[in-house]
């Protein structure tokens, strides 16, 4: 059944809970006024709290945060009763590969209002898609789309890799970056990994020579483009830090990094993304499935077939995603331990941390990554900072998103449980607000996309 969102249905949903002012003559939601009345704000940037706060949203942005509803509100303003609820910034996932409509819409339902998208299989017009996703009414997180570079990476490990750019010389590298810039890209991602840690085999893939690697980054920076790097080993991590990249897409898995590395990252404002989730999702399916199935909040929005798939996984021997990863399960925990030590090093040094899931069920994987950050030594408040402001820093949008502040885009999540007590409380979502448009999670997943 088609079930379109409308002012009237929002009004009906709110009537029981709070004061809703009339719906007659409603304007388009994007430019309308939305008020969250008397909620507790938990700010991603600092973790600070404001109790009994009233947030006013107009034209898609937060226009005031105060104690009471201003008297000058328009008649058609919508009011969400914030009593007994927590408001946090929309979550940001900096490591996403799936560009399908349902995947993106489901991520939004999970409160993920912005993502860094590295499509393995590029959509027809990635930049047009990125542009369209910025609208409050687009049922997708705001996208930041990146094109990928790799020395080489086995096709059986990373589907779509054949389409990645693979410059062989400095001049080819510079030329490739310039052509992306000319076509409108604002960032690149470089995979610098011989895949040894994933596959357990040596020299499966070629890394870039240092000269080519440095040329890619220098040319991107000369054009004010951002550079994201996938590394898993110390040797490549060091090279990326020295080149002053914007953000890592994985935590270093082979060793513990020393204090010097964090100092350099802090100086270059490089963001650290652990991506524990990738290890468990790709390498240890048997422990992965129970993690999802063990929390009914995580399965609430799962389509039936995915639910069944996960149940099957818990029963099979050692299910894996790709054949090349047969032996990863033997090393998963050791890698996770190294990532944990490194992430604690980053946190202690003040290096910003971001949340990146790298595959898995839409949105569920983002929340699992948040759980894994908490499980491996960060407090719930520190994880919330990573999932919001840290992500905004990673994608360079901290002026617009990542915290609940006057003037910023109204990308917010209204929760029914306190995220500062346990980060898994971020799964209890009442409303997802993107640019001032409020959605119920179930409606986003189970109703057909709006045609307007
Ligand atoms: Zn990835």
Short mmCIF file of C-alpha atoms and ligand atoms in Angstrom, two decimals:
data_model
loop_
_atom_site.label_atom_id
_atom_site.label_comp_id
_atom_site.label_asym_id
_atom_site.label_seq_id
_atom_site.Cartn_x
_atom_site.Cartn_y
_atom_site.Cartn_z
CA UNK A 1 0.00 0.00 0.00
CA UNK A 2 1.25 3.40 -0.81
CA UNK A 3 1.68 5.42 2.32
CA UNK A 4 2.93 8.90 1.60
CA UNK A 5 4.20 11.16 4.28
CA UNK A 6 2.09 14.24 4.76
CA UNK A 7 1.58 17.04 7.20
CA UNK A 8 -1.74 15.52 8.12
CA UNK A 9 -0.25 12.14 9.00
CA UNK A 10 2.51 13.77 11.02
CA UNK A 11 -0.18 15.72 12.81
CA UNK A 12 -2.12 12.51 13.56
CA UNK A 13 1.02 10.89 14.86
CA UNK A 14 1.72 13.77 17.17
CA UNK A 15 -1.79 14.43 18.45
CA UNK A 16 -1.65 11.84 21.18
CA UNK A 17 1.70 12.95 22.42
CA UNK A 18 1.75 16.69 22.43
CA UNK A 19 0.56 19.98 21.19
CA UNK A 20 0.19 20.13 17.49
CA UNK A 21 -0.84 23.33 15.89
CA UNK A 22 -3.20 23.19 12.93
CA UNK A 23 -2.28 21.72 9.59
CA UNK A 24 -4.39 23.94 7.36
CA UNK A 25 -2.48 25.74 4.68
CA UNK A 26 0.70 23.78 5.37
CA UNK A 27 3.73 24.82 3.42
CA UNK A 28 6.33 22.41 2.05
CA UNK A 29 8.05 20.61 4.92
CA UNK A 30 11.50 21.74 3.87
CA UNK A 31 10.69 25.38 4.44
CA UNK A 32 8.25 24.77 7.32
CA UNK A 33 8.83 25.22 11.00
CA UNK A 34 9.49 22.26 13.28
CA UNK A 35 9.89 22.53 17.03
CA UNK A 36 11.24 19.89 19.39
CA UNK A 37 9.87 20.89 22.78
CA UNK A 38 11.58 20.18 26.11
CA UNK A 39 14.02 17.45 25.10
CA UNK A 40 17.49 16.67 26.42
CA UNK A 41 20.14 17.55 23.86
CA UNK A 42 23.28 15.44 23.94
CA UNK A 43 25.74 17.20 21.75
CA UNK A 44 28.04 15.20 19.58
CA UNK A 45 30.82 17.74 19.55
CA UNK A 46 31.48 17.97 23.28
CA UNK A 47 29.14 15.44 24.82
CA UNK A 48 27.58 18.30 26.79
CA UNK A 49 23.91 18.13 27.73
CA UNK A 50 21.14 20.68 27.72
CA UNK A 51 18.04 19.62 29.63
CA UNK A 52 14.54 20.83 28.79
CA UNK A 53 15.72 22.39 25.57
CA UNK A 54 13.41 23.62 22.85
CA UNK A 55 14.87 23.48 19.37
CA UNK A 56 13.32 25.58 16.65
CA UNK A 57 13.97 24.59 13.04
CA UNK A 58 13.13 26.86 10.13
CA UNK A 59 14.08 26.53 6.48
CA UNK A 60 15.91 23.29 7.23
CA UNK A 61 18.24 24.80 9.82
CA UNK A 62 18.31 25.14 13.59
CA UNK A 63 17.34 28.76 14.25
CA UNK A 64 17.19 28.72 18.03
CA UNK A 65 17.78 26.56 21.08
CA UNK A 66 16.09 27.87 24.21
CA UNK A 67 13.80 27.11 27.15
CA UNK A 68 10.42 27.74 25.64
CA UNK A 69 8.52 27.84 22.38
CA UNK A 70 8.86 31.33 20.91
CA UNK A 71 5.56 33.19 20.74
CA UNK A 72 6.11 34.16 17.12
CA UNK A 73 5.75 30.65 15.65
CA UNK A 74 3.68 30.30 12.48
CA UNK A 75 0.31 28.61 12.87
CA UNK A 76 1.30 25.59 10.85
CA UNK A 77 4.44 24.85 12.87
CA UNK A 78 4.82 21.24 13.87
CA UNK A 79 5.75 20.41 17.43
CA UNK A 80 7.40 17.20 18.62
CA UNK A 81 7.02 16.55 22.33
CA UNK A 82 10.57 16.07 23.55
CA UNK A 83 9.64 15.13 27.09
CA UNK A 84 11.56 12.00 28.09
CA UNK A 85 13.48 12.05 24.82
CA UNK A 86 17.06 12.74 23.80
CA UNK A 87 18.11 14.70 20.73
CA UNK A 88 21.46 13.96 19.11
CA UNK A 89 23.02 15.05 15.80
CA UNK A 90 22.28 12.80 12.83
CA UNK A 91 24.79 9.96 12.56
CA UNK A 92 27.51 10.04 9.91
CA UNK A 93 28.93 6.88 8.35
CA UNK A 94 32.15 7.61 6.48
CA UNK A 95 32.59 4.21 4.87
CA UNK A 96 29.72 3.08 2.64
CA UNK A 97 29.87 1.27 -0.73
CA UNK A 98 26.25 0.44 -1.57
CA UNK A 99 24.51 3.13 -3.60
CA UNK A 100 21.15 1.42 -4.08
CA UNK A 101 17.98 3.33 -3.32
CA UNK A 102 16.73 0.92 -0.63
CA UNK A 103 20.12 0.74 1.08
CA UNK A 104 20.36 4.52 1.33
CA UNK A 105 16.75 4.95 2.44
CA UNK A 106 17.23 2.31 5.16
CA UNK A 107 20.37 4.06 6.37
CA UNK A 108 18.35 7.24 6.80
CA UNK A 109 15.77 5.26 8.80
CA UNK A 110 18.60 4.31 11.16
CA UNK A 111 19.35 7.98 11.79
CA UNK A 112 22.31 8.12 9.40
CA UNK A 113 21.83 11.54 7.83
CA UNK A 114 25.18 11.84 6.01
CA UNK A 115 27.56 9.34 4.47
CA UNK A 116 30.81 9.15 2.59
CA UNK A 117 29.90 6.95 -0.38
CA UNK A 118 32.54 5.05 -2.30
CA UNK A 119 30.40 3.15 -4.77
CA UNK A 120 32.03 -0.11 -5.85
CA UNK A 121 29.72 -0.06 -8.80
CA UNK A 122 29.29 3.61 -9.64
CA UNK A 123 25.73 4.80 -10.22
CA UNK A 124 25.01 6.41 -13.56
CA UNK A 125 25.56 10.00 -12.42
CA UNK A 126 27.25 9.94 -9.03
CA UNK A 127 27.59 13.69 -8.73
CA UNK A 128 23.97 14.35 -9.71
CA UNK A 129 22.99 11.78 -7.10
CA UNK A 130 25.12 13.55 -4.53
CA UNK A 131 23.46 16.85 -5.38
CA UNK A 132 19.93 15.43 -5.22
CA UNK A 133 20.60 13.79 -1.86
CA UNK A 134 21.11 17.15 -0.16
CA UNK A 135 17.38 17.96 -0.33
CA UNK A 136 15.60 17.46 2.98
CA UNK A 137 12.91 15.42 1.27
CA UNK A 138 15.32 13.08 -0.50
CA UNK A 139 14.92 9.79 1.36
CA UNK A 140 18.62 9.21 1.57
CA UNK A 141 21.46 10.43 3.73
CA UNK A 142 23.31 13.41 2.33
CA UNK A 143 25.97 11.85 0.12
CA UNK A 144 29.57 12.75 -0.38
CA UNK A 145 30.74 10.67 -3.34
CA UNK A 146 34.30 9.61 -3.95
CA UNK A 147 36.07 7.98 -6.90
CA UNK A 148 38.51 5.20 -6.10
CA UNK A 149 42.15 4.56 -6.92
CA UNK A 150 44.07 1.36 -6.37
CA UNK A 151 47.47 -0.06 -7.31
CA UNK A 152 45.68 -3.36 -7.73
CA UNK A 153 43.26 -5.30 -5.61
CA UNK A 154 42.00 -8.80 -6.30
CA UNK A 155 38.64 -8.80 -8.04
CA UNK A 156 37.44 -11.65 -5.88
CA UNK A 157 38.03 -9.51 -2.81
CA UNK A 158 36.47 -6.29 -3.90
CA UNK A 159 33.78 -6.51 -6.56
CA UNK A 160 33.87 -3.54 -8.92
CA UNK A 161 37.59 -3.05 -8.50
CA UNK A 162 38.13 -3.44 -12.23
CA UNK A 163 36.50 -0.05 -12.67
CA UNK A 164 38.80 1.76 -10.26
CA UNK A 165 41.49 4.08 -11.55
CA UNK A 166 44.95 2.50 -11.58
CA UNK A 167 47.55 5.05 -12.65
CA UNK A 168 50.99 3.57 -13.24
CA UNK A 169 53.10 6.73 -13.12
CA UNK A 170 53.17 10.12 -11.42
CA UNK A 171 51.95 11.87 -14.53
CA UNK A 172 49.07 9.41 -14.98
CA UNK A 173 48.19 9.92 -11.33
CA UNK A 174 48.10 13.69 -11.61
CA UNK A 175 46.16 13.53 -14.86
CA UNK A 176 43.54 11.21 -13.35
CA UNK A 177 43.03 13.43 -10.32
CA UNK A 178 42.75 16.55 -12.48
CA UNK A 179 40.16 14.93 -14.70
CA UNK A 180 38.07 13.98 -11.66
CA UNK A 181 38.36 17.52 -10.36
CA UNK A 182 37.27 18.90 -13.72
CA UNK A 183 34.23 16.65 -13.72
CA UNK A 184 33.22 17.96 -10.29
CA UNK A 185 34.63 15.53 -7.72
CA UNK A 186 35.74 17.07 -4.45
CA UNK A 187 37.57 14.05 -3.07
CA UNK A 188 39.36 10.81 -3.88
CA UNK A 189 39.91 7.52 -2.07
CA UNK A 190 43.13 5.55 -2.43
CA UNK A 191 43.35 1.86 -1.60
CA UNK A 192 46.95 1.23 -0.56
CA UNK A 193 46.92 -2.39 0.56
CA UNK A 194 48.52 -5.58 -0.73
CA UNK A 195 45.58 -7.45 0.86
CA UNK A 196 47.93 -9.70 2.83
CA UNK A 197 46.16 -9.20 6.13
CA UNK A 198 42.77 -9.98 4.66
CA UNK A 199 43.72 -13.04 2.65
CA UNK A 200 46.69 -14.37 4.61
CA UNK A 201 48.59 -14.66 1.30
CA UNK A 202 51.60 -12.61 0.27
CA UNK A 203 51.83 -10.15 -2.58
CA UNK A 204 48.40 -10.70 -4.00
CA UNK A 205 48.02 -7.12 -4.98
CA UNK A 206 50.31 -4.29 -5.93
CA UNK A 207 50.66 -1.22 -3.81
CA UNK A 208 51.30 2.14 -5.40
CA UNK A 209 54.92 3.22 -5.50
CA UNK A 210 55.51 5.98 -3.01
CA UNK A 211 56.05 8.46 -5.86
CA UNK A 212 52.68 7.68 -7.45
CA UNK A 213 50.92 7.61 -4.09
CA UNK A 214 52.37 10.99 -3.14
CA UNK A 215 51.54 12.43 -6.56
CA UNK A 216 47.87 11.45 -6.19
CA UNK A 217 47.66 13.21 -2.85
CA UNK A 218 49.67 16.26 -3.85
CA UNK A 219 47.56 16.79 -6.97
CA UNK A 220 44.32 16.36 -5.00
CA UNK A 221 45.47 18.83 -2.38
CA UNK A 222 46.60 21.30 -5.05
CA UNK A 223 42.98 21.25 -6.22
CA UNK A 224 41.64 21.51 -2.65
CA UNK A 225 40.24 17.99 -2.87
CA UNK A 226 40.01 15.72 0.16
CA UNK A 227 41.92 12.45 0.29
CA UNK A 228 40.71 9.30 2.06
CA UNK A 229 43.02 6.35 2.33
CA UNK A 230 42.41 2.66 2.95
CA UNK A 231 45.44 1.14 4.63
CA UNK A 232 45.68 -1.78 7.04
CA UNK A 233 49.44 -2.03 7.60
CA UNK A 234 51.88 0.23 9.39
CA UNK A 235 54.09 0.81 6.34
CA UNK A 236 51.22 2.28 4.31
CA UNK A 237 49.72 4.10 7.26
CA UNK A 238 53.02 5.90 7.81
CA UNK A 239 53.19 7.00 4.18
CA UNK A 240 49.62 8.33 4.31
CA UNK A 241 50.22 10.23 7.54
CA UNK A 242 53.34 11.83 6.10
CA UNK A 243 51.40 12.90 3.03
CA UNK A 244 48.86 14.66 5.29
CA UNK A 245 45.68 12.91 4.20
CA UNK A 246 42.25 13.93 5.51
CA UNK A 247 41.04 10.58 6.87
CA UNK A 248 41.77 6.90 7.13
CA UNK A 249 39.06 4.44 6.17
CA UNK A 250 40.37 1.52 8.28
CA UNK A 251 42.32 1.16 11.50
CA UNK A 252 45.86 -0.18 11.25
CA UNK A 253 45.55 -3.91 11.88
CA UNK A 254 49.08 -5.34 11.99
CA UNK A 255 50.72 -3.44 14.85
CA UNK A 256 50.27 -0.84 17.51
CA UNK A 257 51.30 2.62 16.33
CA UNK A 258 53.54 4.81 18.47
CA UNK A 259 52.84 8.25 19.92
CA UNK A 260 54.66 9.94 17.03
CA UNK A 261 52.01 8.79 14.59
CA UNK A 262 49.24 10.40 16.65
CA UNK A 263 51.20 13.63 16.97
CA UNK A 264 51.55 13.85 13.22
CA UNK A 265 47.89 13.03 12.66
CA UNK A 266 46.83 15.64 15.18
CA UNK A 267 49.00 18.26 13.48
CA UNK A 268 47.59 17.38 10.05
CA UNK A 269 44.01 17.10 11.45
CA UNK A 270 43.76 13.57 10.05
CA UNK A 271 40.71 11.59 11.16
CA UNK A 272 40.97 7.96 12.30
CA UNK A 273 38.30 5.43 11.33
CA UNK A 274 38.64 2.02 13.05
CA UNK A 275 36.08 0.07 10.93
CA UNK A 276 35.95 -2.90 13.30
CA UNK A 277 32.68 -3.84 11.67
CA UNK A 278 34.41 -4.73 8.39
CA UNK A 279 36.49 -7.38 10.15
CA UNK A 280 33.55 -9.12 11.74
CA UNK A 281 31.24 -8.76 8.78
CA UNK A 282 33.72 -10.07 6.22
CA UNK A 283 35.81 -12.32 8.44
CA UNK A 284 33.82 -13.77 11.26
CA UNK A 285 30.28 -14.28 10.07
CA UNK A 286 29.56 -16.84 12.72
CA UNK A 287 29.98 -14.35 15.54
CA UNK A 288 28.52 -11.55 13.42
CA UNK A 289 25.03 -12.92 12.95
CA UNK A 290 24.28 -13.45 16.67
CA UNK A 291 25.32 -9.87 17.32
CA UNK A 292 22.53 -8.68 15.05
CA UNK A 293 19.99 -11.31 16.02
CA UNK A 294 20.68 -10.83 19.73
CA UNK A 295 19.15 -7.37 19.82
CA UNK A 296 15.53 -7.13 18.66
CA UNK A 297 16.06 -3.41 18.14
CA UNK A 298 18.53 -4.23 15.35
CA UNK A 299 16.24 -6.65 13.56
CA UNK A 300 13.15 -4.44 13.74
CA UNK A 301 13.73 -2.91 10.31
CA UNK A 302 15.38 -5.92 8.62
CA UNK A 303 13.62 -7.31 5.58
CA UNK A 304 12.46 -10.90 6.17
CA UNK A 305 14.96 -12.43 3.73
CA UNK A 306 17.95 -10.75 5.39
CA UNK A 307 16.65 -11.90 8.74
CA UNK A 308 16.49 -15.49 7.45
CA UNK A 309 19.99 -15.21 5.96
CA UNK A 310 21.41 -14.22 9.32
CA UNK A 311 19.65 -17.11 11.04
CA UNK A 312 21.18 -19.50 8.50
CA UNK A 313 24.61 -18.03 9.14
CA UNK A 314 24.55 -18.88 12.84
CA UNK A 315 23.97 -22.52 11.93
CA UNK A 316 26.58 -22.96 9.22
CA UNK A 317 30.22 -23.77 9.85
CA UNK A 318 32.28 -20.79 8.78
CA UNK A 319 30.33 -18.79 6.29
CA UNK A 320 32.33 -16.16 4.51
CA UNK A 321 31.56 -13.42 2.06
CA UNK A 322 34.38 -14.04 -0.41
CA UNK A 323 36.41 -17.20 -0.97
CA UNK A 324 39.61 -15.19 -0.69
CA UNK A 325 38.79 -14.55 2.96
CA UNK A 326 38.73 -18.23 4.00
CA UNK A 327 41.31 -17.79 6.75
CA UNK A 328 40.45 -14.31 7.97
CA UNK A 329 38.40 -15.73 10.82
CA UNK A 330 41.62 -17.06 12.40
CA UNK A 331 43.05 -13.55 12.62
CA UNK A 332 39.98 -11.41 13.19
CA UNK A 333 40.38 -11.06 16.93
CA UNK A 334 44.10 -10.27 16.77
CA UNK A 335 43.43 -7.53 14.20
CA UNK A 336 40.55 -6.17 16.26
CA UNK A 337 42.84 -6.02 19.30
CA UNK A 338 45.40 -3.99 17.34
CA UNK A 339 42.71 -1.66 16.05
CA UNK A 340 41.48 -1.25 19.64
CA UNK A 341 44.94 -0.30 20.93
CA UNK A 342 45.35 2.13 18.06
CA UNK A 343 41.94 3.65 18.54
CA UNK A 344 42.61 4.14 22.24
CA UNK A 345 45.91 5.80 21.24
CA UNK A 346 44.06 8.13 18.88
CA UNK A 347 41.47 8.98 21.51
CA UNK A 348 44.10 9.68 24.19
CA UNK A 349 46.06 11.91 21.79
CA UNK A 350 42.98 13.90 20.77
CA UNK A 351 42.94 12.63 17.18
CA UNK A 352 39.33 12.74 15.95
CA UNK A 353 37.69 9.36 15.39
CA UNK A 354 34.90 8.61 12.91
CA UNK A 355 32.42 5.78 12.40
CA UNK A 356 32.70 3.77 9.19
CA UNK A 357 30.91 0.46 8.68
CA UNK A 358 32.14 -0.79 5.27
CA UNK A 359 29.28 -3.04 4.17
CA UNK A 360 26.68 -5.15 5.95
CA UNK A 361 22.98 -4.55 6.49
CA UNK A 362 22.11 -0.88 5.92
CA UNK A 363 22.29 1.21 9.08
CA UNK A 364 22.46 -1.87 11.30
CA UNK A 365 26.15 -1.98 10.43
CA UNK A 366 26.62 1.65 11.45
CA UNK A 367 25.07 0.92 14.85
CA UNK A 368 27.19 -2.22 15.22
CA UNK A 369 30.33 -0.21 14.56
CA UNK A 370 29.24 2.19 17.31
CA UNK A 371 28.74 -0.80 19.63
CA UNK A 372 32.21 -2.13 18.72
CA UNK A 373 33.82 1.24 19.48
CA UNK A 374 32.20 1.15 22.91
CA UNK A 375 33.09 -2.50 23.47
CA UNK A 376 36.72 -1.72 22.68
CA UNK A 377 37.29 1.04 25.15
CA UNK A 378 35.50 4.27 24.23
CA UNK A 379 32.77 5.68 26.47
CA UNK A 380 29.28 6.04 25.06
CA UNK A 381 29.77 9.80 24.87
CA UNK A 382 33.06 9.39 23.00
CA UNK A 383 31.38 7.05 20.53
CA UNK A 384 28.58 9.54 20.02
CA UNK A 385 31.20 12.20 19.24
CA UNK A 386 32.78 9.83 16.69
CA UNK A 387 29.41 9.01 15.11
CA UNK A 388 28.54 12.69 14.67
CA UNK A 389 31.15 15.44 14.92
CA UNK A 390 34.06 13.10 14.16
CA UNK A 391 32.32 12.02 10.96
CA UNK A 392 31.66 15.63 10.03
CA UNK A 393 35.37 16.41 10.46
CA UNK A 394 36.30 13.40 8.34
CA UNK A 395 34.19 14.56 5.42
CA UNK A 396 34.97 18.24 5.95
CA UNK A 397 31.41 19.29 6.73
CA UNK A 398 31.80 20.28 10.38
CA UNK A 399 30.54 23.81 9.71
CA UNK A 400 27.20 22.42 8.54
CA UNK A 401 26.55 19.17 10.40
CA UNK A 402 27.74 17.01 13.30
CA UNK A 403 26.43 18.95 16.29
CA UNK A 404 23.20 20.47 17.56
CA UNK A 405 23.96 24.16 17.16
CA UNK A 406 22.10 27.23 16.00
CA UNK A 407 22.74 27.89 12.32
CA UNK A 408 23.57 24.29 11.42
CA UNK A 409 21.50 22.05 9.18
CA UNK A 410 18.71 20.40 11.17
CA UNK A 411 19.95 16.81 10.80
CA UNK A 412 18.91 15.25 14.10
CA UNK A 413 17.79 12.03 15.70
CA UNK A 414 15.18 11.93 18.48
CA UNK A 415 15.82 8.95 20.78
CA UNK A 416 13.66 7.21 23.37
CA UNK A 417 16.66 6.22 25.52
CA UNK A 418 19.74 7.98 26.85
CA UNK A 419 22.71 7.54 24.47
CA UNK A 420 25.18 8.64 27.17
CA UNK A 421 24.42 5.55 29.25
CA UNK A 422 24.95 3.00 26.50
CA UNK A 423 25.59 3.79 22.84
CA UNK A 424 23.21 0.98 21.88
CA UNK A 425 20.42 3.28 23.08
CA UNK A 426 20.91 5.08 19.76
CA UNK A 427 18.89 2.19 18.29
CA UNK A 428 15.72 3.46 19.96
CA UNK A 429 14.83 6.02 17.35
CA UNK A 430 11.53 7.90 17.49
CA UNK A 431 12.21 10.43 14.74
CA UNK A 432 14.89 10.98 12.12
CA UNK A 433 15.07 14.60 11.07
CA UNK A 434 16.87 15.56 7.89
CA UNK A 435 17.02 19.25 7.02
CA UNK A 436 13.98 19.86 9.21
CA UNK A 437 11.84 17.09 7.68
CA UNK A 438 10.83 14.52 10.29
CA UNK A 439 10.50 10.82 9.43
CA UNK A 440 9.47 7.77 11.42
CA UNK A 441 12.00 4.96 10.80
CA UNK A 442 9.41 2.32 9.90
CA UNK A 443 7.70 4.60 7.45
CA UNK A 444 11.00 5.20 5.64
CA UNK A 445 11.73 1.49 5.27
CA UNK A 446 8.32 0.02 4.63
CA UNK A 447 6.53 2.66 2.58
CA UNK A 448 7.19 3.34 -1.07
CA UNK A 449 9.33 6.35 -1.84
CA UNK A 450 7.45 9.58 -2.26
CA UNK A 451 7.12 10.74 -5.84
CA UNK A 452 7.60 14.41 -5.11
ZN1 LIG B 1 35.50 -0.33 2.14
#
